[in-house]
Amino acid sequence: MRGPRVVKSRDEFEGEIYETTTLVEGRDLPAMADGPFTVVGKEHVRVDGVQRVTGRAVYTHDVLLVGMVHVHVLRSPYPRARVRRIDASRAEALAGVRGVLHRFNAPEIEFRGEKTIFREEVRFVGDDVAAVAADNVDTAERALNLIEVDYELLPHVVDLEEAIADGAPKLDADGNVHDAGSFKRGDARKALRDADATVDVTYRTSTQLHNALETHGAVAQWDGERLTVWESTQSVFGVRNMLKDALKLDPANIRVLCEYMGGGFGAKLGTYKYAVYASLFAMRLGRPARCILTRHEENLAAGNRSATLQTLKLAGSDGRITAIEHTSWSNAGQGRWIANPTGPTNTLYDVPNVRSQAYRVTTNAGSLSAFRAPGYVEGTFALESAVDELAEKMGVDPLTLRRRHAASAVDPRTNKRYSLKRLLECYTIGAREIGWSKRRTGGMRGSSPHRRRGIGMASQIWGGGGGPPAYASVHFETDGTAVVRVGVQDIGTGTRTAVAQVCAEEIGLDLDQVAVRLGDTEAPYGPGSGGSVTLASIGPAVRLASREARDRLLAAAAGVLEVRQSEIRIERGGIVSKGPRVPLRDVLGKLDNATVIGSGIRHPNPDTLSIKTFGAHFAQVEVDTRTGEIFVEKIVAVHDVGRIVNPLTAASQVKGGVVQALGFALSEERVVDRALGRVMNANLEWYKIPTAMDAPEIVVRFVDRPDRKANNLGAKGLGEPPIIPAAAAVANAVANAIGVRVRHAPMTRARVLEALAGVP
Ligand code: MOS
């Protein structure tokens, strides 16, 4: 046995490397066998499916407490203004209003590096100006209209390309454009000079809004000593940390809960001010307080995938890509970071000469936030479109060109070997499923004279290896049910089901003998459920905890049954020995309330290996050349993410990712009025997310090979990979169909018609 010890671990999260100081103990388990398994690797419907569809599952929106006040937020109608004066007296005088907070009366609160939650200078339409607590929502809403604010308007800019142009209002002391990372290998300039063929192209992507079904929000309750907060969040520990700093409370006196949530897609990894308002009012009034954003607020002030402007230069010689130069600007709004769109350029292919540069651009718009594979969706759209453009110039089949650069077993960015890479296999499977051999340069006839048909594909790389810190405990109820406790969230991906499967398999239980408790800061620590890390982080710890609980249970059973421990094992929830099978409840029932408990730790990843996920999407489309409409007929999505714990929920992740990607590719686009700085479509009527009616045939395939070197479960993440390559695959299919390139996502009918008409 090895005692507890502190180790450093370096792991990837959303394209960036983070170092953690983590506590581990004992030895990691050897890699899980290939099988045969009774639960893992099998299709299981969600263990909480019935709760979800019958409405018994309690989401943050459903938390209604006796005496609760409703908190509504007054938001700036101007993109940039100084708040000169606030008169809230008429609001405060309204019957049922319990308090108003604004910058002239709020306590000093540190929030994301700023000293206040209400800025003197509001910086986007939707920025927080005041918060009202009232007995009911109507009163809260009426009170907002009674607050008088004097604004001094300041020059603003909301558009990315206007913000980087000369003469734009300077929003930050050092200008609007900020270095957000660069990368270089080889000599791209020289390779571009010496190339047989080059492309020099500009791509654009529009701002995408998450539109999770459940909007952001929190409910807070204060008992005079302890604060309990229900929040729709991807990170209960992240929320607790923020509240601890903002409210200067001990973390032990804050409990954050998120048992069920209606989606997050990255926007709920961060923390927001509404939880602070709810907590402040709960503490002041001694009544529970609820602050839930409306859909309109959600689409102003709860994050977005930033618009990008990207320039790419590619060089090709002798049928290979010899160089890529990629420069990217991202509209971060008021955000203080960006997701780097040049990530895939730096890592996807073994191209010898690469030069990339990313910039973050400040504008008077809502902050970007993480959005399902942030950066990589935008970057892959541009990179993989440009690779096709180069292939066409070189007269090489685009899949053949990719095959030449995708075989390497070494990560070209870090020079570490991949723990496992099966990208070529993804190509083979996808090409067969879509019928790549029927693809013709110049496209194919469509289903009517004005329709053209095309086929395209694109590749995917992403992290998702997970890592420490992550801890789990497993204990048995006296009826034999195993209870897993983990501090992660199930953001809709099926984490609860996968964790139950891992525990059931490890102990020898049926799935219905396992209960999973998650989304609670009173569980052992778990990471934010983002970056596709959840299962790869927590799964290996759940295996260890289950193993320890099982071994202790077997020792207990040996004592009760008066046999040697080596003569018994657990199978399908019972003790199996030479004698008759004994249900677990019979063993545990013979003990006086024994708690049989095991704990598990996520051990660090091997630091000599690069742990990545890979995939490829293939698309078949028809384009109506009269209307510009793109009809996606079929998507084949092939993914290499290690072991598939549940093929049913995994396929559902892929389908959801593809549909969300089609929104990005075809219809989703935040529209901001440049003069007023207002979002013109902050609703689900004019902001077009795909519906079930828009979903094409989606064929899902997995390589399904355990990544034994990555972690003891052999599983990697799948949340984000399926949204990464679909837009580029569609763009390439469209270009194949109509012979011209649409270089702006979403590829709306107008943009398709402009491309057909040769509008630059
Ligand atoms: Mo994600 S964008 O890490 O939830």
Coordinates of N, CA, C and O in Angstrom, one line a residue, residues 586-664:
D586 N -29.1 -9.9 2.4 CA -29.1 -10.9 3.5 C -27.8 -10.8 4.3 O -27.8 -10.9 5.5
V587 N -26.7 -10.5 3.6 CA -25.4 -10.4 4.2 C -25.4 -9.1 5.1 O -25.1 -9.1 6.3
L588 N -25.8 -8.0 4.4 CA -25.7 -6.7 5.1 C -26.7 -6.7 6.3 O -26.5 -6.0 7.3
G589 N -27.8 -7.4 6.1 CA -28.9 -7.4 7.1 C -28.4 -8.1 8.4 O -29.0 -7.9 9.5
K590 N -27.4 -9.0 8.3 CA -27.0 -9.7 9.4 C -26.0 -8.9 10.3 O -25.6 -9.3 11.3
L591 N -25.6 -7.8 9.7 CA -24.6 -6.9 10.4 C -25.4 -5.8 11.0 O -26.5 -5.4 10.5
D592 N -25.0 -5.3 12.1 CA -25.7 -4.2 12.8 C -25.3 -2.8 12.1 O -24.3 -2.2 12.5
N593 N -26.1 -2.5 11.1 CA -25.9 -1.2 10.5 C -24.5 -0.9 10.1 O -24.0 0.3 10.3
A594 N -23.8 -1.8 9.5 CA -22.4 -1.6 9.1 C -22.5 -0.7 7.9 O -23.4 -0.8 7.0
T595 N -21.6 0.3 7.8 CA -21.4 1.1 6.6 C -20.2 0.5 5.9 O -19.0 0.6 6.4
V596 N -20.4 -0.1 4.8 CA -19.3 -0.7 4.0 C -19.0 0.4 2.9 O -19.9 0.7 2.1
I597 N -17.9 1.0 2.9 CA -17.6 2.1 2.1 C -16.2 2.0 1.5 O -15.3 1.6 2.1
G598 N -16.1 2.4 0.2 CA -14.8 2.5 -0.5 C -14.6 3.9 -1.1 O -15.6 4.6 -1.4
S599 N -13.4 4.3 -1.2 CA -13.1 5.6 -1.8 C -12.1 5.4 -3.0 O -11.3 4.4 -3.0
G600 N -12.2 6.3 -3.9 CA -11.3 6.2 -5.1 C -10.8 7.6 -5.5 O -11.5 8.6 -5.3
I601 N -9.6 7.5 -6.1 CA -8.9 8.7 -6.5 C -8.6 8.6 -8.0 O -8.3 7.6 -8.5
R602 N -8.7 9.8 -8.7 CA -8.2 9.8 -10.1 C -6.7 10.0 -10.1 O -6.3 11.0 -9.7
H603 N -6.0 9.0 -10.6 CA -4.6 9.1 -10.7 C -4.2 10.0 -11.9 O -4.9 10.1 -12.8
P604 N -3.0 10.6 -11.8 CA -2.6 11.4 -12.9 C -2.4 10.7 -14.3 O -2.2 9.5 -14.3
N605 N -2.5 11.4 -15.3 CA -2.3 10.9 -16.7 C -0.8 10.7 -16.9 O 0.0 11.3 -16.2
P606 N -0.4 9.7 -17.7 CA 1.0 9.6 -18.0 C 1.6 10.8 -18.7 O 1.0 11.3 -19.7
D607 N 2.6 11.4 -18.1 CA 3.0 12.7 -18.7 C 3.9 12.6 -19.9 O 4.2 13.6 -20.5
T608 N 4.2 11.4 -20.4 CA 5.0 11.3 -21.6 C 4.1 11.1 -22.8 O 4.6 11.0 -23.9
L609 N 2.8 11.0 -22.6 CA 1.9 10.8 -23.7 C 0.9 12.0 -24.0 O 0.6 12.7 -23.1
S610 N 0.5 12.1 -25.2 CA -0.5 13.1 -25.6 C -1.8 12.3 -25.7 O -1.9 11.4 -26.5
I611 N -2.8 12.8 -25.0 CA -4.1 12.1 -25.0 C -5.1 12.9 -25.7 O -5.5 14.0 -25.3
K612 N -5.6 12.4 -26.9 CA -6.5 13.2 -27.7 C -7.6 12.3 -28.2 O -7.5 11.1 -28.2
T613 N -8.7 13.0 -28.6 CA -9.8 12.3 -29.3 C -9.7 12.6 -30.8 O -9.3 13.7 -31.1
F614 N -10.2 11.7 -31.6 CA -10.1 11.9 -33.1 C -11.5 11.6 -33.7 O -12.2 10.8 -33.1
G615 N -11.7 12.1 -34.9 CA -12.9 11.7 -35.6 C -13.0 12.3 -36.9 O -12.1 13.1 -37.3
A616 N -14.0 11.9 -37.7 CA -14.2 12.4 -39.1 C -15.6 12.4 -39.4 O -16.3 11.4 -39.0
H617 N -16.1 13.5 -40.0 CA -17.5 13.5 -40.4 C -17.5 13.6 -41.9 O -16.7 14.2 -42.6
F618 N -18.5 13.0 -42.5 CA -18.8 13.0 -43.9 C -20.2 13.5 -44.2 O -21.1 13.1 -43.4
A619 N -20.3 14.3 -45.1 CA -21.7 14.9 -45.4 C -22.1 14.8 -46.8 O -21.2 14.9 -47.7
Q620 N -23.3 14.5 -47.0 CA -23.9 14.6 -48.4 C -25.0 15.6 -48.4 O -25.9 15.6 -47.5
V621 N -24.9 16.6 -49.3 CA -25.9 17.7 -49.4 C -26.4 17.8 -50.8 O -25.9 17.4 -51.7
E622 N -27.6 18.5 -50.8 CA -28.1 19.0 -52.0 C -28.2 20.5 -51.9 O -28.6 21.0 -50.8
V623 N -27.9 21.3 -52.9 CA -28.0 22.8 -52.9 C -29.0 23.2 -54.0 O -28.8 22.8 -55.1
D624 N -29.9 24.0 -53.6 CA -30.8 24.6 -54.6 C -30.2 25.9 -55.1 O -30.0 26.8 -54.4
T625 N -29.8 25.8 -56.4 CA -29.0 27.0 -56.9 C -29.9 28.2 -57.2 O -29.4 29.3 -57.5
R626 N -31.3 28.0 -57.1 CA -32.1 29.2 -57.3 C -32.4 29.9 -56.0 O -32.5 31.1 -56.0
T627 N -32.5 29.1 -54.9 CA -32.9 29.8 -53.7 C -31.7 29.8 -52.7 O -31.7 30.6 -51.7
G628 N -30.6 29.1 -53.0 CA -29.5 29.1 -52.1 C -29.6 28.2 -50.9 O -28.7 28.1 -50.1
E629 N -30.7 27.4 -50.9 CA -30.9 26.6 -49.7 C -30.1 25.3 -49.7 O -29.9 24.7 -50.8
I630 N -29.5 25.0 -48.6 CA -28.7 23.8 -48.4 C -29.5 22.7 -47.7 O -30.1 23.0 -46.7
F631 N -29.6 21.6 -48.4 CA -30.3 20.5 -47.7 C -29.3 19.4 -47.3 O -28.7 18.8 -48.2
V632 N -29.1 19.2 -46.1 CA -28.2 18.2 -45.6 C -28.9 16.9 -45.6 O -29.9 16.7 -44.9
E633 N -28.5 16.0 -46.5 CA -29.2 14.7 -46.6 C -28.7 13.6 -45.6 O -29.5 12.8 -45.1
K634 N -27.4 13.7 -45.4 CA -26.9 12.6 -44.6 C -25.5 13.0 -44.0 O -24.7 13.7 -44.6
I635 N -25.4 12.7 -42.7 CA -24.1 12.9 -42.0 C -23.6 11.6 -41.5 O -24.4 10.9 -40.8
V636 N -22.4 11.2 -41.8 CA -21.8 10.1 -41.2 C -20.7 10.6 -40.2 O -19.8 11.3 -40.5
A637 N -20.9 10.2 -38.9 CA -20.0 10.8 -37.9 C -19.3 9.6 -37.2 O -19.9 8.7 -36.7
V638 N -18.0 9.6 -37.4 CA -17.1 8.5 -36.9 C -16.2 9.0 -35.8 O -15.5 10.0 -36.0
H639 N -16.2 8.4 -34.6 CA -15.4 8.9 -33.6 C -14.5 7.9 -32.9 O -14.9 6.7 -32.8
D640 N -13.3 8.3 -32.5 CA -12.3 7.5 -31.9 C -12.0 8.2 -30.5 O -11.3 9.1 -30.4
V641 N -12.8 7.7 -29.5 CA -12.7 8.3 -28.2 C -12.5 7.2 -27.1 O -12.9 7.4 -25.9
G642 N -11.8 6.2 -27.5 CA -11.5 5.1 -26.5 C -12.7 4.2 -26.3 O -13.5 4.1 -27.2
R643 N -12.8 3.7 -25.1 CA -13.9 2.8 -24.8 C -15.3 3.5 -24.8 O -15.4 4.6 -24.3
I644 N -16.2 2.8 -25.4 CA -17.6 3.4 -25.3 C -18.3 2.6 -24.2 O -18.6 1.5 -24.2
V645 N -18.6 3.4 -23.1 CA -19.2 2.8 -21.9 C -20.7 2.5 -22.2 O -21.2 1.5 -21.7
N646 N -21.4 3.4 -22.9 CA -22.8 3.2 -23.2 C -23.1 3.6 -24.7 O -23.2 4.8 -25.0
P647 N -23.2 2.6 -25.6 CA -23.3 3.0 -27.0 C -24.6 3.8 -27.3 O -24.6 4.6 -28.2
L648 N -25.6 3.6 -26.5 CA -26.9 4.3 -26.7 C -26.7 5.8 -26.4 O -27.1 6.7 -27.2
T649 N -26.3 6.1 -25.2 CA -26.1 7.5 -24.8 C -25.0 8.2 -25.6 O -25.0 9.4 -25.9
A650 N -24.0 7.4 -25.9 CA -22.9 7.9 -26.7 C -23.4 8.4 -28.1 O -23.1 9.5 -28.6
A651 N -24.2 7.5 -28.7 CA -24.7 7.9 -30.0 C -25.6 9.1 -29.9 O -25.6 10.0 -30.8
S652 N -26.3 9.2 -28.8 CA -27.2 10.4 -28.6 C -26.3 11.7 -28.5 O -26.7 12.7 -29.0
Q653 N -25.2 11.6 -27.8 CA -24.2 12.7 -27.8 C -23.8 13.1 -29.2 O -23.7 14.3 -29.5
V654 N -23.5 12.2 -30.0 CA -23.0 12.5 -31.4 C -24.2 13.1 -32.2 O -23.9 14.1 -32.9
K655 N -25.4 12.6 -32.1 CA -26.5 13.2 -32.9 C -26.7 14.6 -32.4 O -26.9 15.5 -33.3
G656 N -26.7 14.8 -31.1 CA -26.9 16.2 -30.6 C -25.8 17.1 -31.1 O -26.1 18.3 -31.5
G657 N -24.6 16.7 -31.1 CA -23.5 17.5 -31.5 C -23.6 17.8 -33.0 O -23.3 19.0 -33.4
V658 N -24.0 16.9 -33.8 CA -24.1 17.1 -35.2 C -25.3 18.1 -35.5 O -25.1 19.1 -36.2
V659 N -26.4 18.0 -34.8 CA -27.5 18.9 -35.0 C -27.1 20.3 -34.6 O -27.4 21.3 -35.3
Q660 N -26.4 20.4 -33.5 CA -25.9 21.7 -33.0 C -24.9 22.3 -34.0 O -24.9 23.5 -34.3
A661 N -24.1 21.5 -34.6 CA -23.1 21.9 -35.6 C -23.9 22.4 -36.8 O -23.4 23.4 -37.5
L662 N -25.0 21.7 -37.2 CA -25.7 22.2 -38.4 C -26.3 23.5 -38.2 O -26.5 24.3 -39.1
G663 N -26.7 23.8 -36.9 CA -27.2 25.2 -36.6 C -26.1 26.2 -36.9 O -26.3 27.2 -37.5
F664 N -24.9 25.9 -36.4 CA -23.7 26.8 -36.6 C -23.4 26.9 -38.1 O -23.1 28.0 -38.6

